[in-house]
Amino acid sequence: MRLLRSVLRQLHRPLNTWTSTQFLRGIPKRRSYATSISAAELEFGQPVHETHPHILKPGEITPGITAQEYADRRAKLAFSLPEGAVAVLPSAEVKYRSGAVFYPFRQESNFLYLTGFSEPQSLAVIRKTGPSLGDYTFHLFCRPKDAFAEQWSGPWSGLRAAEDVFNADSTGDIADISTLLPPLLRDASRIYADVPLHTQDASSPSSSPSTSLTSVLRSLQTRISAVPLAPQINPLRAIKSPAEIAVMRHAGRVSGRALTSAMRRAWTSEKDLDAYLSYAFTQDGLSGPAYVPVVAGGSRGRMIHYTQNTALLREGETVLVDAGGEYGWYITDITRVWPVGGKFGAAQRDLYSAVLRVQRMSVALCRASSGLSLDEIHRAAERALQEELEKLGFEFGWKTDVIGMLFPHHVGHYVGLDVHDVPGYPRSMPLRAGHCVTIEPGVYVPDDERFPKHFRGLAVRIEDSVCVNDDGPVVLTPEAVKEVEDIEALR
Ligand code: GLY
Ligand code: MN
Ligand code: MN
């Protein structure tokens, strides 16, 4: 480690294997060095191609997403901002589960979208420097290499990688942020940042970088006020690039196969099924479950966010599984319901088939040419579901909102880096090519004598992740079978 530290201090030539991520925007970085070292001999705070060629192709910063695409995202953001604007993004911080036990680190989604840099204690600054696309500078402040600290924490990437791998125009030690940031903000016409400028207690003992950022921004506030950044990034994040769609398709393909292979087997406990899927979501490059899965036997499926997953599964019941994997930080979101014993009972089959028809109809509306929004597809799904349920003997003539009771959630949401992606981006937007959404109608029948007896206690939700195209949907998760005959044929 001591050696590593001195090597890093004395590097004298560009790390020539890093060049795949350099020379973006036609500006080669120039340094004068006298010795060379392979990047594969160094360690970074996240996989890079040189150390993890089994995970990343040359030029990629995260799986499937190149350094060029990250630079294009920053360029598009800067282009969308007013002249002289500066965007400031603090990273996420490590969160603690209990005492010294921490959760796996997950980067803040907008920071991740614009940098691909997956470390806490970091700050990204994007300054618009002119009117054209590409007129911006990118500054990435993070922890410098520190052999002693990294012996405890595992490796982090350091300042040199901020420039040479993550393509920052300048970098600096995050510990010095209170002196490094003000010069970047001094001439800003407007500062965009999603930090709690007015709410944080100034006497807070915390010295985390986001706290220092808050105090630095606060000190500038008398002449400059920060405005929310997320509304500027959301329209960019909402429309997925071909590379993002390919990444999400891979997440969907592997996750869908995992669900189908789970359906082939006879499970006796929710826990075993949960564990099987969680492992399956680490295969073929996936990094694990994208969210805490729902594995709910029988009437527990009526609890939308049932995640205890500790009960036994019983022959004669169905199991509802809402689970998906993550690939390169992009998620997939799938729900399937199947009979524990392999064959649907008559009522289970009727209710399942009704929801499946509504789901297929709703998926078909996911095309730009329909001009519909998710909200409008939701209303169409509600109407179709009510018609289906009336045919099965459900009555809707009461004063209460019966369909709202049976189908209490929205038909879908955007998906991407987050499960409920681009928070704050409205579902009233007409769908456009590149929007990625879920379609997930469900019916949860209360144990209430106003509903036909044989359906009481049943729960069905069928969910696919879908990419919107001009003329039709591209289902990202078709490998998870959903036709009654196909499910039953698996046993
Ligand atoms: N898995 C969460 C959801 O379906 O919204
Ligand atoms: Mn969902
Ligand atoms: Mn889901």
Short mmCIF file of C-alpha atoms and ligand atoms in Angstrom, two decimals:
data_model
loop_
_atom_site.label_atom_id
_atom_site.label_comp_id
_atom_site.label_asym_id
_atom_site.label_seq_id
_atom_site.Cartn_x
_atom_site.Cartn_y
_atom_site.Cartn_z
CA MET A 1 0.00 0.00 0.00
CA ARG A 2 2.87 2.30 0.82
CA LEU A 3 4.25 1.39 -2.58
CA LEU A 4 0.95 2.15 -4.25
CA ARG A 5 0.83 5.54 -2.60
CA SER A 6 4.31 6.44 -3.76
CA VAL A 7 3.58 5.12 -7.24
CA LEU A 8 0.54 7.33 -7.41
CA ARG A 9 2.48 10.35 -6.23
CA GLN A 10 5.24 9.77 -8.75
CA LEU A 11 3.38 8.72 -11.85
CA HIS A 12 5.24 10.16 -14.76
CA ARG A 13 3.42 9.11 -17.87
CA PRO A 14 -0.15 8.79 -18.94
CA LEU A 15 -1.64 5.42 -18.11
CA ASN A 16 -1.79 4.42 -21.71
CA THR A 17 -4.40 1.74 -21.14
CA TRP A 18 -6.77 4.44 -19.88
CA THR A 19 -6.93 6.22 -23.17
CA SER A 20 -10.22 4.59 -24.12
CA THR A 21 -11.93 7.05 -21.82
CA GLN A 22 -9.84 10.07 -22.75
CA PHE A 23 -9.87 12.52 -25.63
CA LEU A 24 -13.56 13.17 -25.36
CA ARG A 25 -14.70 16.32 -27.06
CA GLY A 26 -11.43 16.30 -29.00
CA ILE A 27 -9.40 17.68 -26.12
CA PRO A 28 -6.49 15.36 -25.42
CA LYS A 29 -5.15 15.63 -21.91
CA ARG A 30 -1.48 16.51 -21.90
CA ARG A 31 0.90 15.60 -19.17
CA SER A 32 4.65 15.23 -18.99
CA TYR A 33 5.68 12.02 -17.30
CA ALA A 34 8.76 9.84 -17.26
CA THR A 35 7.63 6.36 -16.20
CA SER A 36 4.61 4.24 -16.94
CA ILE A 37 2.31 1.89 -15.04
CA SER A 38 -0.52 -0.27 -16.24
CA ALA A 39 -3.91 0.70 -14.91
CA ALA A 40 -4.55 -2.99 -14.34
CA GLU A 41 -1.97 -2.83 -11.53
CA LEU A 42 -3.94 -0.15 -9.72
CA GLU A 43 -7.15 -0.52 -7.82
CA PHE A 44 -10.21 1.65 -8.19
CA GLY A 45 -13.34 2.30 -6.18
CA GLN A 46 -15.43 0.49 -8.81
CA PRO A 47 -14.81 -1.85 -11.73
CA VAL A 48 -13.05 -0.25 -14.70
CA HIS A 49 -12.25 -2.02 -17.95
CA GLU A 50 -8.55 -2.35 -17.20
CA THR A 51 -9.09 -4.17 -13.90
CA HIS A 52 -12.45 -5.84 -14.68
CA PRO A 53 -12.53 -6.68 -18.40
CA HIS A 54 -15.10 -9.40 -17.60
CA ILE A 55 -17.54 -6.65 -16.57
CA LEU A 56 -16.70 -3.67 -18.79
CA LYS A 57 -15.76 -3.33 -22.44
CA PRO A 58 -13.13 -0.82 -23.52
CA GLY A 59 -14.52 2.68 -23.26
CA GLU A 60 -17.30 1.79 -20.85
CA ILE A 61 -17.58 3.49 -17.47
CA THR A 62 -20.46 1.32 -16.31
CA PRO A 63 -21.77 -1.81 -18.08
CA GLY A 64 -23.04 -0.85 -21.52
CA ILE A 65 -22.57 2.90 -21.01
CA THR A 66 -19.47 4.53 -22.49
CA ALA A 67 -17.46 7.49 -21.28
CA GLN A 68 -18.67 9.25 -24.43
CA GLU A 69 -22.31 8.73 -23.43
CA TYR A 70 -21.63 10.17 -19.97
CA ALA A 71 -19.96 13.17 -21.61
CA ASP A 72 -22.95 13.56 -23.95
CA ARG A 73 -25.32 13.56 -20.97
CA ARG A 74 -23.33 16.35 -19.30
CA ALA A 75 -23.27 18.27 -22.57
CA LYS A 76 -27.03 17.96 -22.97
CA LEU A 77 -27.64 19.06 -19.41
CA ALA A 78 -25.38 22.11 -19.78
CA PHE A 79 -26.99 22.95 -23.13
CA SER A 80 -30.43 22.97 -21.47
CA LEU A 81 -29.35 25.45 -18.77
CA PRO A 82 -29.26 29.25 -19.08
CA GLU A 83 -26.03 31.02 -19.93
CA GLY A 84 -23.51 31.04 -17.09
CA ALA A 85 -25.36 28.39 -15.07
CA VAL A 86 -23.59 25.91 -12.82
CA ALA A 87 -25.00 22.56 -11.67
CA VAL A 88 -23.75 21.17 -8.37
CA LEU A 89 -24.35 17.53 -7.40
CA PRO A 90 -23.28 15.98 -4.11
CA SER A 91 -22.87 12.20 -4.07
CA ALA A 92 -24.90 9.94 -1.83
CA GLU A 93 -23.41 9.07 1.54
CA VAL A 94 -22.89 5.68 3.13
CA LYS A 95 -25.98 4.75 5.16
CA TYR A 96 -25.81 2.79 8.37
CA ARG A 97 -28.06 -0.11 9.23
CA SER A 98 -27.12 -0.35 12.86
CA GLY A 99 -24.06 0.91 14.72
CA ALA A 100 -21.02 0.43 12.52
CA VAL A 101 -22.82 -1.88 10.07
CA PHE A 102 -23.38 -0.11 6.78
CA TYR A 103 -25.60 -0.81 3.78
CA PRO A 104 -24.00 -1.46 0.39
CA PHE A 105 -23.26 1.97 -1.06
CA ARG A 106 -25.63 3.19 -3.78
CA GLN A 107 -24.80 6.39 -5.65
CA GLU A 108 -27.38 9.18 -5.93
CA SER A 109 -29.14 8.59 -9.25
CA ASN A 110 -28.60 11.99 -10.89
CA PHE A 111 -24.93 11.99 -9.88
CA LEU A 112 -24.63 8.48 -11.29
CA TYR A 113 -26.43 9.43 -14.51
CA LEU A 114 -24.03 12.31 -15.18
CA THR A 115 -20.73 10.81 -14.01
CA GLY A 116 -20.87 7.01 -13.66
CA PHE A 117 -18.73 7.59 -10.56
CA SER A 118 -19.82 5.35 -7.72
CA GLU A 119 -18.22 6.70 -4.57
CA PRO A 120 -19.47 8.58 -1.53
CA GLN A 121 -17.80 11.81 -0.38
CA SER A 122 -17.76 13.24 -3.87
CA LEU A 123 -19.07 16.33 -5.56
CA ALA A 124 -19.66 16.94 -9.27
CA VAL A 125 -19.86 20.44 -10.78
CA ILE A 126 -20.92 21.12 -14.37
CA ARG A 127 -20.42 24.69 -15.61
CA LYS A 128 -21.96 25.96 -18.80
CA THR A 129 -19.28 27.92 -20.60
CA GLY A 130 -20.94 28.88 -23.89
CA PRO A 131 -24.03 28.59 -26.07
CA SER A 132 -23.14 25.45 -28.04
CA LEU A 133 -23.59 21.78 -27.23
CA GLY A 134 -20.31 20.76 -25.62
CA ASP A 135 -19.60 24.16 -24.07
CA TYR A 136 -19.16 23.09 -20.48
CA THR A 137 -16.58 22.05 -17.94
CA PHE A 138 -16.85 19.13 -15.56
CA HIS A 139 -15.22 19.09 -12.11
CA LEU A 140 -15.17 16.02 -9.90
CA PHE A 141 -14.05 16.33 -6.28
CA CYS A 142 -13.43 13.13 -4.37
CA ARG A 143 -11.09 11.37 -1.93
CA PRO A 144 -7.42 11.27 -2.91
CA LYS A 145 -5.72 7.88 -2.80
CA ASP A 146 -4.83 7.03 0.80
CA ALA A 147 -3.21 3.66 1.41
CA PHE A 148 -3.91 3.66 5.14
CA ALA A 149 -7.60 4.48 4.80
CA GLU A 150 -8.05 2.12 1.84
CA GLN A 151 -6.62 -0.73 3.86
CA TRP A 152 -9.77 -0.41 5.96
CA SER A 153 -12.36 0.62 3.44
CA GLY A 154 -11.26 -1.15 0.29
CA PRO A 155 -9.96 0.79 -2.69
CA TRP A 156 -11.23 4.07 -3.97
CA SER A 157 -10.38 5.71 -7.23
CA GLY A 158 -8.53 8.89 -6.34
CA LEU A 159 -7.99 12.22 -8.03
CA ARG A 160 -6.04 11.01 -11.01
CA ALA A 161 -8.79 8.58 -11.99
CA ALA A 162 -11.33 11.41 -11.65
CA GLU A 163 -9.60 13.02 -14.61
CA ASP A 164 -8.29 10.07 -16.59
CA VAL A 165 -11.09 7.57 -16.16
CA PHE A 166 -14.10 9.75 -15.39
CA ASN A 167 -12.94 12.52 -17.70
CA ALA A 168 -13.19 15.46 -15.30
CA ASP A 169 -11.59 18.68 -16.53
CA SER A 170 -10.37 19.27 -13.02
CA THR A 171 -10.43 17.53 -9.68
CA GLY A 172 -9.50 18.13 -6.07
CA ASP A 173 -9.61 16.73 -2.58
CA ILE A 174 -13.19 16.71 -1.28
CA ALA A 175 -11.81 17.69 2.12
CA ASP A 176 -10.92 21.08 0.58
CA ILE A 177 -14.32 21.68 -0.94
CA SER A 178 -14.98 24.87 1.00
CA THR A 179 -12.08 26.52 -0.79
CA LEU A 180 -12.35 24.66 -4.13
CA LEU A 181 -16.02 25.29 -4.79
CA PRO A 182 -16.48 29.06 -4.38
CA PRO A 183 -14.26 29.99 -7.36
CA LEU A 184 -16.39 27.73 -9.59
CA LEU A 185 -19.56 29.40 -8.41
CA ARG A 186 -18.36 32.99 -8.22
CA ASP A 187 -19.48 34.07 -11.68
CA ALA A 188 -22.48 31.78 -11.91
CA SER A 189 -25.63 33.37 -13.29
CA ARG A 190 -27.62 30.67 -11.51
CA ILE A 191 -26.74 27.66 -9.39
CA TYR A 192 -28.71 24.44 -9.82
CA ALA A 193 -28.52 22.06 -6.87
CA ASP A 194 -30.78 19.66 -5.02
CA VAL A 195 -29.53 20.32 -1.51
CA PRO A 196 -31.57 21.48 1.47
CA LEU A 197 -30.26 25.04 1.55
CA HIS A 198 -32.81 26.42 3.95
CA THR A 199 -33.71 23.49 6.15
CA GLN A 200 -30.44 22.17 7.50
CA ASP A 201 -29.40 23.13 10.99
CA ALA A 202 -26.28 25.27 10.65
CA SER A 203 -25.02 24.05 14.02
CA SER A 204 -25.14 20.40 12.89
CA PRO A 205 -21.97 18.65 14.06
CA SER A 206 -21.79 16.59 10.86
CA SER A 207 -18.86 17.40 8.64
CA SER A 208 -19.95 15.36 5.64
CA PRO A 209 -19.21 16.89 2.24
CA SER A 210 -22.88 17.55 1.61
CA THR A 211 -22.97 19.55 4.83
CA SER A 212 -19.94 21.55 3.76
CA LEU A 213 -21.54 22.02 0.38
CA THR A 214 -24.63 23.32 2.06
CA SER A 215 -22.66 25.79 4.11
CA VAL A 216 -20.60 26.88 1.10
CA LEU A 217 -23.72 27.45 -0.95
CA ARG A 218 -25.39 29.13 1.97
CA SER A 219 -22.54 31.55 2.32
CA LEU A 220 -23.04 32.55 -1.33
CA GLN A 221 -26.75 32.81 -1.01
CA THR A 222 -26.94 36.51 -0.37
CA ARG A 223 -26.29 37.15 -4.03
CA ILE A 224 -27.05 33.82 -5.69
CA SER A 225 -29.91 31.47 -4.95
CA ALA A 226 -29.86 27.82 -5.91
CA VAL A 227 -32.75 26.38 -7.88
CA PRO A 228 -33.76 22.70 -8.10
CA LEU A 229 -31.67 20.68 -10.54
CA ALA A 230 -33.83 17.54 -10.84
CA PRO A 231 -36.43 19.17 -13.14
CA GLN A 232 -33.57 19.91 -15.59
CA ILE A 233 -32.24 16.33 -15.52
CA ASN A 234 -35.57 14.49 -15.50
CA PRO A 235 -36.47 15.05 -19.18
CA LEU A 236 -33.01 13.71 -20.13
CA ARG A 237 -33.25 10.68 -17.86
CA ALA A 238 -36.84 9.92 -18.90
CA ILE A 239 -35.95 9.20 -22.54
CA LYS A 240 -33.58 6.26 -22.65
CA SER A 241 -30.75 6.04 -25.18
CA PRO A 242 -30.24 2.91 -27.31
CA ALA A 243 -27.41 1.91 -24.93
CA GLU A 244 -29.65 2.28 -21.87
CA ILE A 245 -32.40 0.26 -23.56
CA ALA A 246 -29.90 -2.50 -24.37
CA VAL A 247 -28.77 -2.54 -20.72
CA MET A 248 -32.37 -2.69 -19.49
CA ARG A 249 -33.18 -5.43 -21.98
CA HIS A 250 -30.30 -7.49 -20.60
CA ALA A 251 -31.56 -6.95 -17.04
CA GLY A 252 -35.04 -7.97 -18.22
CA ARG A 253 -33.86 -11.03 -20.13
CA VAL A 254 -31.83 -12.48 -17.27
CA SER A 255 -34.45 -11.61 -14.65
CA GLY A 256 -37.27 -12.99 -16.79
CA ARG A 257 -35.41 -16.26 -17.27
CA ALA A 258 -34.85 -16.45 -13.51
CA LEU A 259 -38.59 -16.14 -12.87
CA THR A 260 -39.44 -18.77 -15.47
CA SER A 261 -36.92 -21.19 -14.07
CA ALA A 262 -38.34 -20.55 -10.58
CA MET A 263 -41.79 -21.48 -11.90
CA ARG A 264 -40.47 -24.85 -13.03
CA ARG A 265 -39.81 -25.91 -9.47
CA ALA A 266 -42.08 -26.83 -6.59
CA TRP A 267 -41.45 -24.40 -3.71
CA THR A 268 -42.56 -24.97 -0.16
CA SER A 269 -41.44 -21.70 1.40
CA GLU A 270 -41.36 -18.03 0.42
CA LYS A 271 -37.85 -17.76 1.84
CA ASP A 272 -36.39 -20.45 -0.40
CA LEU A 273 -37.97 -18.92 -3.48
CA ASP A 274 -36.71 -15.45 -2.50
CA ALA A 275 -33.16 -16.82 -1.99
CA TYR A 276 -33.23 -18.67 -5.31
CA LEU A 277 -34.22 -15.52 -7.19
CA SER A 278 -31.75 -13.31 -5.36
CA TYR A 279 -28.95 -15.62 -6.48
CA ALA A 280 -30.31 -15.90 -10.02
CA PHE A 281 -30.25 -12.09 -10.23
CA THR A 282 -26.45 -12.18 -9.85
CA GLN A 283 -25.96 -14.25 -13.01
CA ASP A 284 -24.84 -13.06 -16.46
CA GLY A 285 -23.39 -9.82 -15.15
CA LEU A 286 -26.33 -8.74 -13.02
CA SER A 287 -25.44 -7.35 -9.62
CA GLY A 288 -28.37 -8.68 -7.59
CA PRO A 289 -31.98 -7.83 -6.77
CA ALA A 290 -33.03 -4.35 -7.87
CA TYR A 291 -35.35 -3.96 -4.87
CA VAL A 292 -36.62 -5.95 -1.91
CA PRO A 293 -38.75 -8.63 -3.59
CA VAL A 294 -42.31 -9.54 -2.76
CA VAL A 295 -42.72 -13.32 -2.44
CA ALA A 296 -46.25 -13.72 -1.19
CA GLY A 297 -48.16 -16.98 -1.00
CA GLY A 298 -51.97 -17.01 -1.05
CA SER A 299 -53.81 -14.01 0.36
CA ARG A 300 -50.55 -12.33 1.45
CA GLY A 301 -50.31 -11.26 -2.18
CA ARG A 302 -53.05 -8.74 -1.41
CA MET A 303 -50.51 -6.71 0.62
CA ILE A 304 -48.84 -4.75 -2.15
CA HIS A 305 -45.54 -4.35 -0.31
CA TYR A 306 -45.45 -7.66 1.59
CA THR A 307 -41.71 -8.36 1.90
CA GLN A 308 -41.42 -10.55 5.00
CA ASN A 309 -41.19 -13.58 2.69
CA THR A 310 -41.10 -15.95 5.66
CA ALA A 311 -44.30 -18.00 5.36
CA LEU A 312 -44.79 -21.47 3.96
CA LEU A 313 -46.33 -21.97 0.53
CA ARG A 314 -49.37 -24.22 0.31
CA GLU A 315 -50.59 -26.46 -2.48
CA GLY A 316 -53.80 -25.02 -3.92
CA GLU A 317 -52.67 -21.40 -3.45
CA THR A 318 -50.96 -19.12 -5.89
CA VAL A 319 -47.74 -17.26 -5.19
CA LEU A 320 -47.25 -13.65 -6.24
CA VAL A 321 -43.63 -12.68 -6.91
CA ASP A 322 -42.61 -9.08 -7.63
CA ALA A 323 -38.87 -9.24 -8.23
CA GLY A 324 -36.23 -8.13 -10.72
CA GLY A 325 -32.50 -7.81 -11.07
CA GLU A 326 -30.17 -4.91 -11.70
CA TYR A 327 -27.54 -4.59 -14.42
CA GLY A 328 -25.14 -1.66 -14.56
CA TRP A 329 -27.38 0.16 -12.05
CA TYR A 330 -30.43 -0.16 -14.33
CA ILE A 331 -33.32 -2.09 -12.88
CA THR A 332 -36.02 -4.35 -14.19
CA ASP A 333 -39.40 -4.72 -12.53
CA ILE A 334 -41.49 -7.89 -13.02
CA THR A 335 -44.45 -9.48 -11.27
CA ARG A 336 -45.71 -12.96 -11.91
CA VAL A 337 -48.32 -15.13 -10.22
CA TRP A 338 -48.36 -18.89 -10.54
CA PRO A 339 -49.95 -21.87 -8.80
CA VAL A 340 -47.79 -23.40 -6.07
CA GLY A 341 -48.92 -26.85 -7.16
CA GLY A 342 -48.41 -26.20 -10.88
CA LYS A 343 -52.09 -26.06 -12.01
CA PHE A 344 -54.44 -23.10 -11.57
CA GLY A 345 -57.76 -23.76 -9.86
CA ALA A 346 -60.85 -22.63 -11.82
CA ALA A 347 -61.35 -19.31 -9.98
CA GLN A 348 -57.62 -18.59 -9.93
CA ARG A 349 -57.46 -19.18 -13.67
CA ASP A 350 -60.49 -16.98 -14.41
CA LEU A 351 -59.19 -14.07 -12.37
CA TYR A 352 -55.64 -14.48 -13.69
CA SER A 353 -56.85 -14.60 -17.30
CA ALA A 354 -58.93 -11.46 -16.80
CA VAL A 355 -55.93 -9.52 -15.47
CA LEU A 356 -53.72 -10.90 -18.25
CA ARG A 357 -56.10 -9.65 -20.96
CA VAL A 358 -56.06 -6.17 -19.37
CA GLN A 359 -52.29 -6.27 -19.06
CA ARG A 360 -51.81 -7.24 -22.71
CA MET A 361 -54.23 -4.52 -23.85
CA SER A 362 -52.38 -1.94 -21.70
CA VAL A 363 -48.95 -3.01 -22.96
CA ALA A 364 -50.20 -2.59 -26.54
CA LEU A 365 -50.99 1.08 -25.77
CA CYS A 366 -47.32 1.76 -24.96
CA ARG A 367 -46.47 3.31 -28.29
CA ALA A 368 -45.83 6.92 -29.15
CA SER A 369 -48.45 6.81 -31.91
CA SER A 370 -51.18 6.16 -29.31
CA GLY A 371 -50.49 9.64 -27.90
CA LEU A 372 -51.47 8.32 -24.48
CA SER A 373 -49.87 9.03 -21.12
CA LEU A 374 -49.42 6.52 -18.29
CA ASP A 375 -52.34 8.22 -16.53
CA GLU A 376 -54.57 7.65 -19.57
CA ILE A 377 -53.45 4.03 -19.87
CA HIS A 378 -54.30 3.66 -16.19
CA ARG A 379 -57.85 4.86 -16.81
CA ALA A 380 -58.17 2.52 -19.81
CA ALA A 381 -56.94 -0.37 -17.64
CA GLU A 382 -59.45 0.48 -14.91
CA ARG A 383 -62.32 0.45 -17.41
CA ALA A 384 -61.18 -2.81 -19.01
CA LEU A 385 -60.67 -4.46 -15.64
CA GLN A 386 -64.13 -3.46 -14.47
CA GLU A 387 -65.65 -5.00 -17.62
CA GLU A 388 -63.67 -8.19 -17.10
CA LEU A 389 -64.68 -8.43 -13.45
CA GLU A 390 -68.34 -7.79 -14.21
CA LYS A 391 -68.25 -10.81 -16.51
CA LEU A 392 -66.96 -12.81 -13.54
CA GLY A 393 -69.88 -11.71 -11.36
CA PHE A 394 -68.35 -8.75 -9.49
CA GLU A 395 -70.81 -5.93 -8.81
CA PHE A 396 -69.87 -2.28 -9.09
CA GLY A 397 -73.14 -0.58 -8.23
CA TRP A 398 -72.18 0.55 -4.72
CA LYS A 399 -71.49 4.06 -3.60
CA THR A 400 -67.80 3.38 -2.98
CA ASP A 401 -65.08 3.31 -5.62
CA VAL A 402 -65.11 -0.47 -6.12
CA ILE A 403 -62.49 -0.60 -8.86
CA GLY A 404 -60.24 1.62 -6.70
CA MET A 405 -60.66 -0.92 -3.88
CA LEU A 406 -59.83 -3.91 -6.08
CA PHE A 407 -57.07 -2.21 -8.09
CA PRO A 408 -55.66 0.37 -5.66
CA HIS A 409 -52.39 1.30 -7.38
CA HIS A 410 -51.40 2.90 -10.66
CA VAL A 411 -51.05 0.75 -13.76
CA GLY A 412 -47.42 1.74 -14.14
CA HIS A 413 -44.43 3.95 -13.53
CA TYR A 414 -41.24 4.88 -15.34
CA VAL A 415 -38.26 2.56 -14.84
CA GLY A 416 -34.53 3.12 -15.30
CA LEU A 417 -31.83 3.79 -12.74
CA ASP A 418 -34.58 3.92 -10.13
CA VAL A 419 -37.46 1.48 -9.78
CA HIS A 420 -39.87 4.41 -9.72
CA ASP A 421 -37.69 6.34 -12.10
CA VAL A 422 -37.20 10.08 -12.58
CA PRO A 423 -39.02 11.08 -9.38
CA GLY A 424 -41.16 14.13 -10.06
CA TYR A 425 -41.51 13.49 -13.80
CA PRO A 426 -45.28 13.46 -14.41
CA ARG A 427 -47.24 10.42 -15.54
CA SER A 428 -49.44 12.79 -17.52
CA MET A 429 -46.78 13.13 -20.25
CA PRO A 430 -47.78 11.58 -23.60
CA LEU A 431 -45.53 8.55 -24.06
CA ARG A 432 -42.63 9.02 -26.46
CA ALA A 433 -40.13 6.65 -28.02
CA GLY A 434 -37.50 5.88 -25.39
CA HIS A 435 -39.79 6.14 -22.37
CA CYS A 436 -39.45 2.94 -20.33
CA VAL A 437 -42.34 2.05 -18.06
CA THR A 438 -43.99 -0.81 -16.23
CA ILE A 439 -47.46 -2.09 -16.97
CA GLU A 440 -48.80 -3.83 -13.88
CA PRO A 441 -52.57 -4.10 -13.44
CA GLY A 442 -53.62 -6.06 -10.38
CA VAL A 443 -56.69 -7.31 -8.56
CA TYR A 444 -56.70 -7.95 -4.81
CA VAL A 445 -60.01 -9.34 -3.63
CA PRO A 446 -60.88 -8.58 0.01
CA ASP A 447 -62.42 -11.28 2.15
CA ASP A 448 -65.72 -9.44 1.93
CA GLU A 449 -69.12 -10.96 1.26
CA ARG A 450 -69.91 -8.32 -1.34
CA PHE A 451 -67.50 -10.13 -3.71
CA PRO A 452 -68.12 -13.56 -5.28
CA LYS A 453 -67.10 -16.16 -2.74
CA HIS A 454 -64.68 -18.19 -4.88
CA PHE A 455 -62.54 -15.09 -5.65
CA ARG A 456 -62.21 -13.81 -2.09
CA GLY A 457 -58.62 -13.65 -0.83
CA LEU A 458 -57.10 -14.00 -4.31
CA ALA A 459 -54.36 -11.67 -5.51
CA VAL A 460 -53.16 -11.25 -9.09
CA ARG A 461 -50.73 -8.71 -10.48
CA ILE A 462 -48.93 -9.14 -13.80
CA GLU A 463 -46.10 -6.73 -14.47
CA ASP A 464 -43.68 -6.27 -17.34
CA SER A 465 -41.07 -3.59 -17.98
CA VAL A 466 -41.71 -2.08 -21.39
CA CYS A 467 -39.88 0.30 -23.69
CA VAL A 468 -42.06 2.63 -25.75
CA ASN A 469 -41.39 2.79 -29.48
CA ASP A 470 -43.07 4.92 -32.13
CA ASP A 471 -45.26 2.11 -33.45
CA GLY A 472 -45.40 -0.35 -30.61
CA PRO A 473 -44.05 -1.55 -27.30
CA VAL A 474 -40.81 -3.45 -26.85
CA VAL A 475 -41.36 -5.70 -23.86
CA LEU A 476 -38.10 -5.87 -21.91
CA THR A 477 -39.13 -8.90 -19.86
CA PRO A 478 -40.76 -11.45 -22.22
CA GLU A 479 -38.65 -14.33 -20.90
CA ALA A 480 -40.87 -14.42 -17.81
CA VAL A 481 -43.72 -16.55 -19.12
CA LYS A 482 -47.24 -15.40 -18.34
CA GLU A 483 -49.74 -17.39 -20.46
CA VAL A 484 -51.73 -19.88 -18.35
CA GLU A 485 -50.83 -22.77 -20.67
CA ASP A 486 -47.13 -21.87 -20.66
CA ILE A 487 -46.99 -21.60 -16.86
CA GLU A 488 -48.76 -24.94 -16.41
CA ALA A 489 -46.54 -26.60 -19.05
CA LEU A 490 -43.44 -25.75 -16.99
CA ARG A 491 -44.23 -28.59 -14.58
N1 GLY B 1 -41.63 -3.46 -7.54
C1 GLY B 1 -42.21 -2.22 -7.20
C2 GLY B 1 -43.27 -1.85 -8.10
O1 GLY B 1 -43.77 -2.68 -8.83
O2 GLY B 1 -43.63 -0.71 -8.21
MN MN B 2 -43.56 -1.70 -10.68
MN MN B 3 -42.84 -4.53 -9.26
#
